[in-house]
Amino acid sequence: MTFQDDFIQGQNEELIEYMKSSRLFSHIPDSLLSTLVPISDLRVYDPEQEILVEGQENDRVFFLMRGAVQIFAGGEFILELKRQGDLFGEMSVISSKPASATVIAKTRVQVFSVLGRNIGRYTDIDVERINHILYRLFAAVLTDKLALTTYKAKQYEVVNIYLNKTQAALAEKHTQLLKEKKAAEAAANTKAAFIATMSHEIRTPLNGILGMTELLLSTHQTEEQRDFTESILISGRNLLSIINDILDFSKMEEEDIQVEVKPIRLQELVEECIALSAPDAALKGLELFERIDPKTPEEIKGDPKRIAQVLNNLLSNAVKFTDQGQVQLLVKPLEGREGGELLFEVKDTGIGIAQEKQVELFQPFYQVDSSITRRHGGTGLGLVIAKNLVELMDGRIWFESLPGVGTQFYVSLPFEPLPKPDAQEFSLPKGLSLALFERGIEQGEALEERLKRWGVQVKRVREREELGILLASSDLIDLVLLSITGSTTEAHKLGQEVWSYPDREQTPIIFTTKLGQELDLSRYQQPCKHLYKPIRERSLYHAVTELLRAHTGESKSDWSENLQELYPLRILVAEDNQINQKMLLRLLSRLGYAAEVANNGKEVLEAAKLQEFDLVLMDIQMPEMDGLQAAQALRHSYKKSCPHLIALTANVFEEDKQRYLDGGLDDFIGKPISPKLLEEKIRQLGQKLFSSSRPPLQSP
């Protein structure tokens, strides 16, 4: 067997030329290269082809000429060779042991292989001379590798020096950033404290201004005086709206606001939003109402605070930019996302928005016209806040508008419906028939839908002539609901007209008027009720049920104007501001209550020792002992029969409210205090206390 049988390329002159052109062998004389040719060859391997196999005999040294190979030991990847002249297989040749690793071609590779063992089988080769050449070749390659390693080591040293310097600079920068972070946090805390202080300091006097102005509106005034008073009230509410917008925007800038999902009763949430804008709408003579599609779930999961904030901003804007007509809030389900999607629509008949102005509408501090700011007031932040909150809840907000016709804002939000309650909250006698007189088409439809959900048979008319025809008929009518859009005189005439028809002399009537329009029901002998628009579902239900009871002689009305007669609550007002004291006492006096007064928390505790109270209206910021401390002391002293504690405070942020509730208070009313909200809270407490037996307050 000759060498040529094993290696076709042996003694190939082209191989010598190739070796001479390679950097690896260029320094070796031609005579030596010629000596190597008989035991050398140039091999090509395809990707993933094995060149050496771990554990198998190997008698060759391989020099990588082109491509890349990967080395594996024990099945694990060790390293990759891809530099021309990289050497492998030499250790098994030198040690005369099997290959200690597997070498696999990563790409198509070209290697120069030289026989390093078993050369003696080729009798025509001078083994000693070949070994001498190989050693020189190995030495050259290894020296070259050593030089490269030294060069790389120097590079690594330079890199390490650079990295050390960089690391030191980063550490210094990190320290600087920590200092800046602490300074920023301190500045943010200072800003938050300033905002909270300013909120309290502005809201406290504003509470007195708005409260006293509302009381003033309820007194007898000339038309000129009433106009002045209403202007004061509108200006005060505009100021409050501006303060709220600035505070909300500031909070959104400095905080990562989180969505808090909890059960929501949609009707209550929508009514609360409507009630908040109702006073401003009433002052402008606007019709404000909500309409919830019957297919809408009664309860859903969502963030009630954020949804209410969005709707309040949209309703406030709609009322602000509408001088006549109506504002309505519509709610209906949409087919869309998994779980469900709700569409809220706020629709007004206001000034509208010009096409060229619409693109900038959601920009901070933007008003479509400077004259709008002068005429209607505001900061231009409401829509920005609404948009940010809607997107936070994974929803969408958009609008349509025609100048001079009105604007419609749409908000779609994902929601999760909750199971419908087994028992109906509002239950009325079957077959109950009600005549509804409402001139507004959409208002009438909304009321009719609500009543029909309770099983009421509704006969709706829009004109007085139609009402007369209905009353003159033989149709069964258990109740009449009269929506009054005019004066008190109109209400009186309509009521008398209803009772003038045969068999209608004692038909119960519910009068509905704009907010603030008083009716003297004491002049009538017949059963009747008076509700303010917008009508709240619970108020309407109680009015209907109490009228039916009164008509049948079952019980006295639960909605008498004098709440004290219905609910003889013992009330203590804890308030250090004299103007706010006076305003609260007047509001309570209108409801029939003569309340006691405490100027600070210590006086609250002293008063509780001398007299039993059912309700304490507790200002939070008071001298000597604040409201929170007083509440905790009362809870400690009267564990089983503590008075109902309602916080009165200008700190209206959600975290403040939660802190007061966690600290022992039962409820919360923000300043400026809404007379309607105060009355509602008292009514709720009265219904709770006087619907069941209550143990008397025990002294400690």
XYZ file of C-alpha atoms in Angstrom:
700
model
C 0.000 0.000 0.000
C 1.417 3.352 -0.983
C 0.627 6.814 0.301
C -0.818 7.718 -3.075
C -3.532 5.127 -2.575
C -4.716 6.973 0.524
C -4.356 10.549 -0.627
C -5.177 11.414 -4.165
C -3.821 14.918 -3.728
C -0.427 13.772 -2.433
C 2.580 15.362 -4.061
C 0.262 17.780 -5.820
C 2.118 20.840 -7.019
C -1.075 22.887 -6.648
C -1.116 21.999 -2.950
C 2.442 23.349 -2.573
C 1.444 26.563 -4.323
C -1.614 26.858 -2.086
C 0.505 26.308 1.042
C 3.023 28.929 -0.099
C 0.250 31.500 -0.623
C -1.130 30.899 2.886
C 0.022 33.128 5.731
C 0.331 29.987 7.829
C 3.055 28.332 5.655
C 4.540 31.276 3.777
C 7.677 31.318 5.966
C 8.527 27.629 5.277
C 11.014 26.996 2.418
C 9.744 25.251 -0.728
C 12.011 22.272 -0.073
C 10.372 21.654 3.288
C 6.899 22.088 1.871
C 7.723 19.514 -0.768
C 8.719 17.147 2.027
C 5.328 17.640 3.737
C 3.237 17.037 0.650
C 3.358 13.225 0.765
C 1.756 13.206 4.217
C -0.641 16.165 3.684
C -3.854 16.932 1.921
C -6.470 19.677 1.597
C -9.931 18.523 2.686
C -13.414 20.023 2.381
C -16.245 19.267 4.831
C -19.946 20.168 4.528
C -21.920 21.775 7.391
C -22.566 19.389 10.333
C -20.090 16.832 8.998
C -17.804 15.298 11.646
C -14.064 15.956 11.256
C -12.912 14.365 14.529
C -14.918 12.074 16.815
C -14.370 11.996 20.557
C -12.821 8.673 21.721
C -11.641 7.598 18.268
C -8.009 7.293 17.171
C -6.533 10.289 15.360
C -3.155 10.612 13.687
C -3.601 13.963 11.981
C -3.200 17.623 12.828
C -5.727 19.945 11.173
C -5.167 23.571 10.196
C -8.346 25.555 9.529
C -8.063 27.387 6.218
C -11.598 28.582 5.586
C -14.991 28.465 7.388
C -15.815 27.651 11.020
C -15.885 24.520 13.175
C -17.426 23.797 16.579
C -15.829 21.674 19.307
C -17.918 19.512 21.670
C -16.764 17.509 24.689
C -19.075 15.154 26.514
C -21.917 16.362 24.300
C -21.547 19.967 25.468
C -20.445 22.861 23.298
C -16.953 24.083 24.217
C -15.856 26.659 21.660
C -15.892 27.728 18.027
C -12.847 28.112 15.723
C -13.090 30.386 12.700
C -9.657 32.055 12.359
C -7.389 30.902 9.535
C -4.611 28.769 10.987
C -6.605 27.630 14.010
C -5.199 24.249 14.996
C -7.041 21.163 16.241
C -6.195 17.472 16.621
C -2.622 18.225 17.749
C -3.136 17.052 21.353
C -4.167 13.549 20.368
C -1.154 13.390 18.015
C 1.302 14.605 20.655
C -0.173 12.395 23.429
C -0.776 9.377 21.174
C -4.250 9.086 22.715
C -7.752 9.039 21.192
C -9.379 12.361 20.340
C -10.629 14.127 23.474
C -13.346 16.083 21.630
C -15.622 15.983 18.629
C -15.080 18.586 15.902
C -18.008 19.353 13.576
C -18.097 21.688 10.591
C -20.395 24.626 11.331
C -20.168 25.966 7.790
C -18.600 24.562 4.676
C -14.949 24.355 5.768
C -11.567 23.782 4.172
C -8.801 22.262 6.310
C -5.169 21.402 5.684
C -4.325 18.123 7.392
C -0.856 16.742 8.099
C -0.082 13.224 9.232
C 1.478 13.463 12.691
C 1.633 9.787 13.729
C 2.293 6.472 12.055
C 4.455 8.175 9.461
C 6.866 5.236 9.551
C 4.511 3.055 7.523
C 5.517 5.104 4.515
C 8.982 3.600 3.976
C 10.001 6.164 1.428
C 9.747 9.041 3.948
C 12.461 10.231 6.297
C 10.479 10.107 9.552
C 13.072 11.943 11.585
C 13.217 14.776 9.063
C 9.423 14.973 8.879
C 9.102 15.114 12.676
C 11.661 17.898 12.739
C 9.637 19.845 10.183
C 6.388 19.176 12.011
C 7.816 20.365 15.297
C 8.990 23.551 13.600
C 5.586 23.956 12.006
C 3.771 23.342 15.302
C 6.139 25.756 17.001
C 5.468 28.416 14.375
C 1.723 27.946 14.688
C 1.805 27.876 18.468
C 4.096 30.931 18.546
C 1.681 32.695 16.255
C -1.187 31.728 18.570
C 0.778 32.849 21.598
C 1.447 36.198 19.930
C -2.240 36.496 19.184
C -3.115 35.554 22.762
C -0.667 38.142 24.076
C -2.134 40.746 21.759
C -5.648 39.876 22.895
C -4.536 39.945 26.512
C -3.261 43.462 25.989
C -6.564 44.322 24.373
C -8.414 42.844 27.351
C -6.200 44.839 29.684
C -7.064 48.037 27.841
C -10.723 47.061 27.854
C -10.570 46.286 31.580
C -9.002 49.664 32.288
C -11.744 51.291 30.229
C -14.416 49.201 31.947
C -13.053 50.094 35.376
C -13.109 53.758 34.487
C -16.593 53.381 33.024
C -17.764 51.479 36.098
C -16.407 54.220 38.348
C -18.132 56.842 36.218
C -21.369 54.839 36.323
C -21.117 54.482 40.091
C -20.627 58.221 40.382
C -23.549 58.800 38.022
C -25.668 56.336 40.001
C -24.899 58.215 43.214
C -25.781 61.469 41.491
C -29.036 59.996 40.160
C -29.950 58.737 43.627
C -29.437 62.237 44.991
C -31.495 63.701 42.149
C -34.186 61.045 42.724
C -34.383 61.924 46.405
C -34.516 65.610 45.527
C -37.261 64.942 42.960
C -39.226 62.858 45.472
C -38.850 65.602 48.065
C -40.013 68.158 45.507
C -42.949 65.919 44.554
C -43.884 65.485 48.221
C -43.647 69.230 48.735
C -45.779 69.771 45.652
C -48.345 67.208 46.834
C -48.462 68.807 50.280
C -48.857 72.228 48.682
C -51.666 70.973 46.437
C -53.448 69.369 49.399
C -53.072 72.548 51.466
C -54.239 74.771 48.619
C -57.160 72.441 47.972
C -58.250 72.729 51.589
C -57.594 76.467 51.878
C -59.548 77.271 48.699
C -62.400 74.822 49.215
C -63.086 75.862 52.811
C -64.106 79.474 52.047
C -65.698 78.326 48.794
C -67.859 75.978 50.849
C -69.206 78.955 52.764
C -69.735 81.012 49.599
C -71.625 78.319 47.694
C -73.583 77.089 50.714
C -74.757 80.555 51.727
C -75.556 81.439 48.110
C -77.783 78.377 47.761
C -79.521 79.315 50.993
C -79.942 82.856 49.686
C -81.563 81.528 46.526
C -84.205 79.788 48.635
C -85.328 83.101 50.174
C -87.823 85.579 48.709
C -85.986 87.877 46.300
C -86.748 90.302 43.516
C -85.903 89.164 39.997
C -82.827 91.427 39.989
C -81.621 90.051 43.327
C -82.164 86.481 42.162
C -80.182 87.214 38.994
C -77.282 88.558 41.085
C -77.402 85.545 43.407
C -77.457 83.049 40.551
C -74.462 84.816 38.990
C -72.541 84.410 42.251
C -73.427 80.722 42.380
C -72.414 80.110 38.752
C -69.104 81.930 39.259
C -68.395 79.958 42.433
C -69.097 76.653 40.728
C -66.914 77.609 37.776
C -64.106 78.369 40.212
C -64.635 74.993 41.881
C -64.533 73.278 38.480
C -61.246 75.001 37.618
C -59.729 73.963 40.950
C -60.838 70.365 40.423
C -59.373 70.248 36.896
C -56.009 71.624 37.991
C -55.809 69.232 40.944
C -56.792 66.237 38.815
C -54.298 67.114 36.078
C -51.544 67.624 38.638
C -52.279 64.245 40.229
C -52.203 62.517 36.845
C -48.808 64.044 36.019
C -47.141 63.012 39.257
C -48.686 59.588 39.871
C -48.969 56.232 38.225
C -52.749 56.019 38.457
C -54.043 52.483 38.872
C -57.400 51.072 37.801
C -59.344 49.556 40.703
C -61.964 47.083 39.529
C -64.980 46.502 41.768
C -68.740 45.865 41.419
C -70.719 48.850 40.101
C -74.459 49.432 40.087
C -74.754 51.396 36.864
C -77.985 53.214 37.688
C -76.529 54.637 40.896
C -73.251 55.660 39.275
C -75.009 57.413 36.387
C -77.463 59.169 38.711
C -74.648 60.450 40.913
C -72.923 61.931 37.863
C -76.154 63.529 36.680
C -76.845 64.914 40.167
C -73.441 66.609 40.240
C -74.194 68.650 37.101
C -77.866 69.186 37.948
C -77.473 72.494 39.864
C -75.600 74.160 36.991
C -78.097 72.817 34.461
C -81.015 74.107 36.564
C -79.509 77.598 36.768
C -79.350 77.701 32.959
C -82.834 76.237 32.537
C -81.523 73.096 30.810
C -83.163 69.691 30.805
C -80.648 67.157 32.140
C -81.472 63.458 32.264
C -80.071 59.968 31.778
C -81.340 57.056 29.740
C -80.096 53.506 30.252
C -80.947 50.908 27.627
C -83.054 48.065 29.109
C -80.525 45.540 27.755
C -77.759 47.058 29.878
C -76.666 44.868 32.828
C -77.720 46.228 36.223
C -74.311 45.532 37.739
C -70.870 45.329 36.141
C -67.228 45.181 37.173
C -65.179 48.313 36.555
C -63.527 51.298 38.201
C -66.429 53.445 39.481
C -64.225 56.381 40.453
C -62.519 56.663 37.058
C -65.732 56.124 35.085
C -67.500 58.772 37.171
C -64.575 61.159 36.680
C -64.811 60.777 32.899
C -68.592 61.213 32.816
C -68.477 64.192 35.187
C -65.962 65.948 32.950
C -68.056 65.336 29.837
C -71.331 66.361 31.522
C -69.748 69.476 33.011
C -68.456 70.492 29.576
C -71.824 69.814 27.960
C -73.688 71.952 30.503
C -71.058 74.698 30.301
C -71.322 75.046 26.515
C -75.103 74.666 26.236
C -77.250 77.762 26.726
C -80.625 76.270 25.880
C -82.149 72.898 25.258
C -80.939 69.740 26.932
C -78.047 67.523 27.960
C -78.515 63.785 28.189
C -76.413 60.798 29.169
C -77.192 57.561 27.370
C -75.810 54.122 28.252
C -76.116 50.960 26.191
C -74.200 47.715 25.648
C -72.215 47.066 22.466
C -71.228 43.850 20.800
C -67.472 43.719 20.757
C -64.866 42.510 23.133
C -65.002 39.330 25.128
C -66.987 40.009 28.284
C -68.724 43.064 26.910
C -68.405 46.703 25.987
C -70.457 49.656 27.197
C -71.091 52.826 25.243
C -71.624 56.054 27.183
C -72.927 58.973 25.137
C -73.112 62.566 26.385
C -75.265 64.556 23.995
C -75.981 68.286 24.134
C -77.699 70.999 22.094
C -74.889 73.482 22.670
C -72.669 75.697 20.550
C -70.876 72.840 18.777
C -67.275 72.781 17.569
C -66.015 74.043 14.206
C -64.365 71.397 12.000
C -60.966 73.130 11.902
C -60.880 73.342 15.716
C -61.717 69.705 16.421
C -58.224 68.268 15.873
C -56.766 70.113 18.891
C -59.608 69.364 21.277
C -57.750 66.841 23.454
C -54.673 69.052 23.948
C -53.942 70.400 27.473
C -55.153 73.934 28.214
C -56.755 74.156 24.778
C -59.997 76.043 24.155
C -61.470 76.152 20.665
C -61.724 79.940 20.932
C -60.331 82.451 23.410
C -63.779 84.017 23.611
C -65.075 80.704 24.979
C -62.747 80.991 27.963
C -63.957 84.517 28.613
C -67.598 83.538 28.267
C -67.763 80.034 29.731
C -64.605 79.807 31.837
C -62.560 76.668 32.393
C -58.980 75.478 31.987
C -59.221 73.273 28.927
C -58.065 70.283 31.002
C -61.327 68.364 31.370
C -61.144 66.512 28.060
C -57.436 65.747 28.504
C -58.181 64.175 31.877
C -61.115 62.230 30.420
C -59.036 60.926 27.492
C -56.167 59.809 29.736
C -58.532 57.979 32.086
C -60.430 56.286 29.246
C -57.191 55.003 27.716
C -56.051 53.880 31.168
C -59.195 51.701 31.306
C -58.440 50.272 27.838
C -61.304 52.225 26.283
C -61.882 54.693 23.444
C -63.203 58.259 23.349
C -64.336 60.225 20.304
C -66.892 62.857 19.367
C -69.129 64.290 16.656
C -70.074 67.942 16.498
C -71.936 70.444 14.345
C -71.574 74.173 15.055
C -74.851 75.611 16.265
C -76.446 72.161 16.598
C -74.566 70.409 19.379
C -71.942 67.844 20.292
C -71.973 64.139 21.103
C -69.108 62.578 23.038
C -68.783 58.789 22.995
C -66.876 56.632 25.461
C -66.642 52.873 25.013
C -65.278 50.811 27.894
C -64.776 47.072 28.345
C -66.675 45.567 31.250
C -67.503 42.288 32.919
C -71.226 41.783 33.633
C -72.264 40.480 37.032
C -75.135 38.031 37.552
C -78.561 39.619 37.815
C -79.809 39.656 41.422
C -82.434 37.042 42.219
C -84.720 39.503 43.997
C -85.855 42.766 42.429
C -84.835 45.794 44.480
C -87.892 47.770 43.376
C -91.201 45.945 43.591
C -94.611 47.512 42.895
C -98.132 46.065 42.825
C -98.965 44.254 39.608
C -101.134 46.090 37.127
C -100.284 49.555 38.486
C -101.348 52.221 35.969
C -99.695 55.644 35.704
C -100.497 58.655 33.519
C -97.279 60.444 32.507
C -97.416 64.062 31.317
C -94.040 64.984 29.784
C -93.574 67.390 26.878
C -90.038 66.250 26.048
C -89.959 63.238 23.750
C -86.665 61.747 24.923
C -87.300 62.625 28.579
C -90.699 60.943 28.370
C -89.274 57.833 26.749
C -86.579 57.566 29.435
C -89.136 57.836 32.261
C -91.478 55.384 30.574
C -88.698 52.803 30.155
C -87.778 53.094 33.823
C -91.369 52.691 35.030
C -92.007 49.762 32.712
C -89.007 47.954 34.216
C -90.961 48.027 37.485
C -94.005 46.513 35.776
C -95.984 49.786 35.629
C -98.468 50.319 32.802
C -97.588 53.787 31.481
C -99.906 56.054 29.486
C -97.741 58.896 28.194
C -99.050 62.186 26.793
C -97.258 65.364 25.689
C -100.004 67.995 25.519
C -102.515 69.250 28.092
C -105.362 68.439 25.720
C -104.179 64.820 25.525
C -103.960 64.704 29.317
C -107.533 65.984 29.584
C -108.805 63.335 27.183
C -107.017 60.605 29.144
C -108.386 61.818 32.495
C -111.893 62.103 31.101
C -111.800 58.509 29.892
C -112.776 55.520 31.957
C -109.221 54.176 31.935
C -107.897 53.032 35.271
C -105.278 55.492 36.536
C -103.653 54.835 39.911
C -101.121 57.672 39.745
C -100.373 60.791 37.725
C -96.862 62.136 37.140
C -96.761 65.772 35.983
C -93.480 67.104 34.582
C -93.540 70.874 35.125
C -91.431 73.004 32.787
C -93.000 76.342 33.686
C -93.809 78.215 36.873
C -95.239 77.097 40.199
C -98.565 78.500 39.018
C -98.570 76.049 36.114
C -98.010 73.175 38.536
C -100.931 74.333 40.700
C -103.270 74.662 37.719
C -102.339 71.255 36.336
C -102.874 69.597 39.706
C -106.285 71.195 40.168
C -107.214 70.173 36.638
C -106.374 66.532 37.353
C -108.442 66.508 40.540
C -111.378 68.212 38.824
C -112.283 65.155 36.756
C -114.890 62.716 38.094
C -113.381 59.807 40.006
C -109.985 61.560 39.976
C -110.543 63.737 43.058
C -108.106 61.755 45.203
C -105.756 60.461 42.525
C -102.168 60.752 43.834
C -99.942 63.144 41.882
C -96.157 63.375 41.623
C -94.985 66.853 40.583
C -91.502 67.107 39.086
C -89.834 70.510 38.705
C -86.398 71.883 37.985
C -83.942 71.832 40.857
C -84.599 74.641 43.336
C -88.189 75.312 42.259
C -90.254 75.018 45.448
C -93.846 73.787 45.636
C -96.065 74.300 48.665
C -97.783 70.925 48.964
C -99.442 71.840 52.257
C -102.153 73.693 50.320
C -103.473 70.390 48.958
C -105.632 67.859 50.780
C -105.030 65.213 48.157
C -102.005 62.869 48.282
C -99.109 64.354 46.325
C -95.338 64.432 46.142
C -92.736 66.785 44.773
C -89.497 65.570 43.164
C -86.701 67.608 41.655
C -85.334 66.893 38.205
C -83.261 64.986 37.310
C -85.330 62.293 38.988
C -83.389 59.656 40.885
C -84.658 56.097 40.636
C -84.830 55.514 44.383
C -86.618 58.833 44.988
C -89.211 58.019 42.344
C -89.752 54.542 43.751
C -90.245 55.822 47.303
C -92.575 58.556 46.093
C -94.740 56.016 44.250
C -94.861 53.519 47.112
C -95.547 56.150 49.781
C -98.303 57.752 47.724
C -99.954 54.381 47.270
C -99.775 53.769 51.028
C -101.048 57.246 51.814
C -103.868 56.814 49.315
C -104.916 53.610 51.034
C -104.280 55.043 54.516
C -101.439 52.646 55.315
C -98.802 55.105 56.529
C -97.640 58.661 56.635
C -95.492 59.845 53.746
C -91.848 58.963 53.978
C -90.952 61.971 51.888
C -92.320 64.822 53.963
C -90.567 68.179 53.568
C -89.802 68.180 57.297
C -87.314 65.348 57.716
C -87.126 65.870 61.467
C -90.752 64.785 61.822
C -89.993 61.574 59.964
C -86.546 60.946 61.409
C -86.019 62.708 64.765
C -82.248 62.496 64.634
C -80.024 64.145 67.229
C -77.305 65.899 65.250
C -73.984 67.430 66.306
C -72.076 69.746 63.955
C -68.294 69.723 64.554
C -66.847 72.680 62.630
C -64.361 75.369 63.654
C -65.097 77.789 60.789
C -67.874 80.151 61.909
C -69.254 80.751 58.406
C -69.408 77.034 57.674
C -71.066 76.477 61.077
C -73.733 78.997 60.228
C -74.277 77.553 56.769
C -74.638 73.988 58.091
C -77.061 75.027 60.829
C -79.202 76.829 58.248
C -79.232 73.818 55.938
C -80.239 71.544 58.806
C -82.850 74.041 59.968
C -84.507 73.869 56.549
C -84.869 70.129 57.106
C -86.371 70.719 60.548
C -83.307 69.984 62.686
C -81.898 72.125 65.523
C -78.335 70.846 65.758
C -75.730 71.277 68.485
C -72.298 72.751 67.693
C -68.738 71.797 68.673
C -65.711 73.888 67.681
C -63.118 71.112 67.870
C -62.629 67.422 68.584
C -62.388 67.863 72.357
C -65.756 69.634 72.426
C -67.201 66.725 70.426
C -66.167 64.272 73.148
C -67.545 66.546 75.881
C -70.852 66.949 74.030
C -71.132 63.162 73.566
C -70.874 62.713 77.352
C -73.727 65.162 77.990
C -76.124 64.116 75.235
C -76.809 61.164 72.974
C -76.313 61.853 69.275
C -77.365 59.865 66.238
C -75.230 61.783 63.768
C -72.020 63.810 63.977
C -71.085 65.953 60.968
C -67.338 66.039 61.554
C -64.973 68.567 60.008
C -61.546 66.950 59.679
C -59.179 69.876 60.186
C -59.975 71.399 63.594
C -57.714 72.842 66.325
C -56.751 71.020 69.557
C -58.126 67.691 68.316
C -58.915 67.036 64.652
C -61.899 65.136 63.306
C -60.016 61.902 62.704
C -58.736 61.788 66.279
C -62.204 62.599 67.601
C -63.747 59.820 65.493
C -61.257 57.272 66.808
C -61.902 58.398 70.390
C -65.676 58.022 69.907
C -65.209 54.556 68.413
C -63.121 53.571 71.406
C -65.562 54.982 73.963
C -68.827 53.854 72.341
C -67.921 50.536 70.765
C -71.468 49.201 70.306
C -73.493 52.363 69.827
C -71.259 55.015 68.344
C -73.021 57.872 66.503
C -72.968 57.809 62.717
C -69.887 59.833 61.730
C -69.767 61.735 58.436
C -66.512 63.466 57.476
C -66.789 67.025 56.151
C -63.564 67.989 54.434
C -62.009 69.962 51.626
C -59.489 67.140 51.121
C -61.323 65.327 48.365
C -58.657 63.028 46.940
C -59.539 59.337 46.935
C -56.669 58.448 49.271
C -57.919 61.063 51.758
C -61.427 59.644 51.652
C -60.120 56.119 52.193
C -57.939 57.293 55.080
C -60.974 58.790 56.838
C -63.081 55.667 56.303
C -60.243 53.471 57.552
C -59.810 55.836 60.513
C -63.297 55.274 61.901
C -65.672 57.540 59.966
C -68.747 56.046 58.306
C -69.198 58.353 55.338
C -67.752 61.314 53.505
C -69.049 64.634 52.123
C -66.593 66.832 50.256
C -66.539 70.590 50.510
C -68.188 72.644 49.136
C -71.123 70.781 50.667
C -74.069 70.035 48.396
C -77.360 70.659 50.278
C -78.993 67.923 48.215
C -76.261 65.422 49.111
C -76.451 66.344 52.798
C -80.217 65.799 52.758
C -79.774 62.459 51.023
C -77.213 61.248 53.587
C -79.530 62.234 56.458
C -82.466 60.541 54.771
C -80.487 57.328 54.286
C -79.446 57.310 57.943
C -83.009 58.014 59.064
C -84.383 55.135 57.017
C -81.723 52.842 58.450
C -82.201 53.827 62.108
C -85.966 54.083 62.186
C -86.704 51.006 60.132
C -85.414 48.800 62.951
C -84.975 49.046 66.675
C -81.758 50.713 67.792
C -80.191 50.500 71.250
C -79.688 53.889 72.928
C -76.241 55.426 73.177
C -74.513 54.276 76.340
C -72.093 56.552 78.138
C -68.606 55.180 78.708
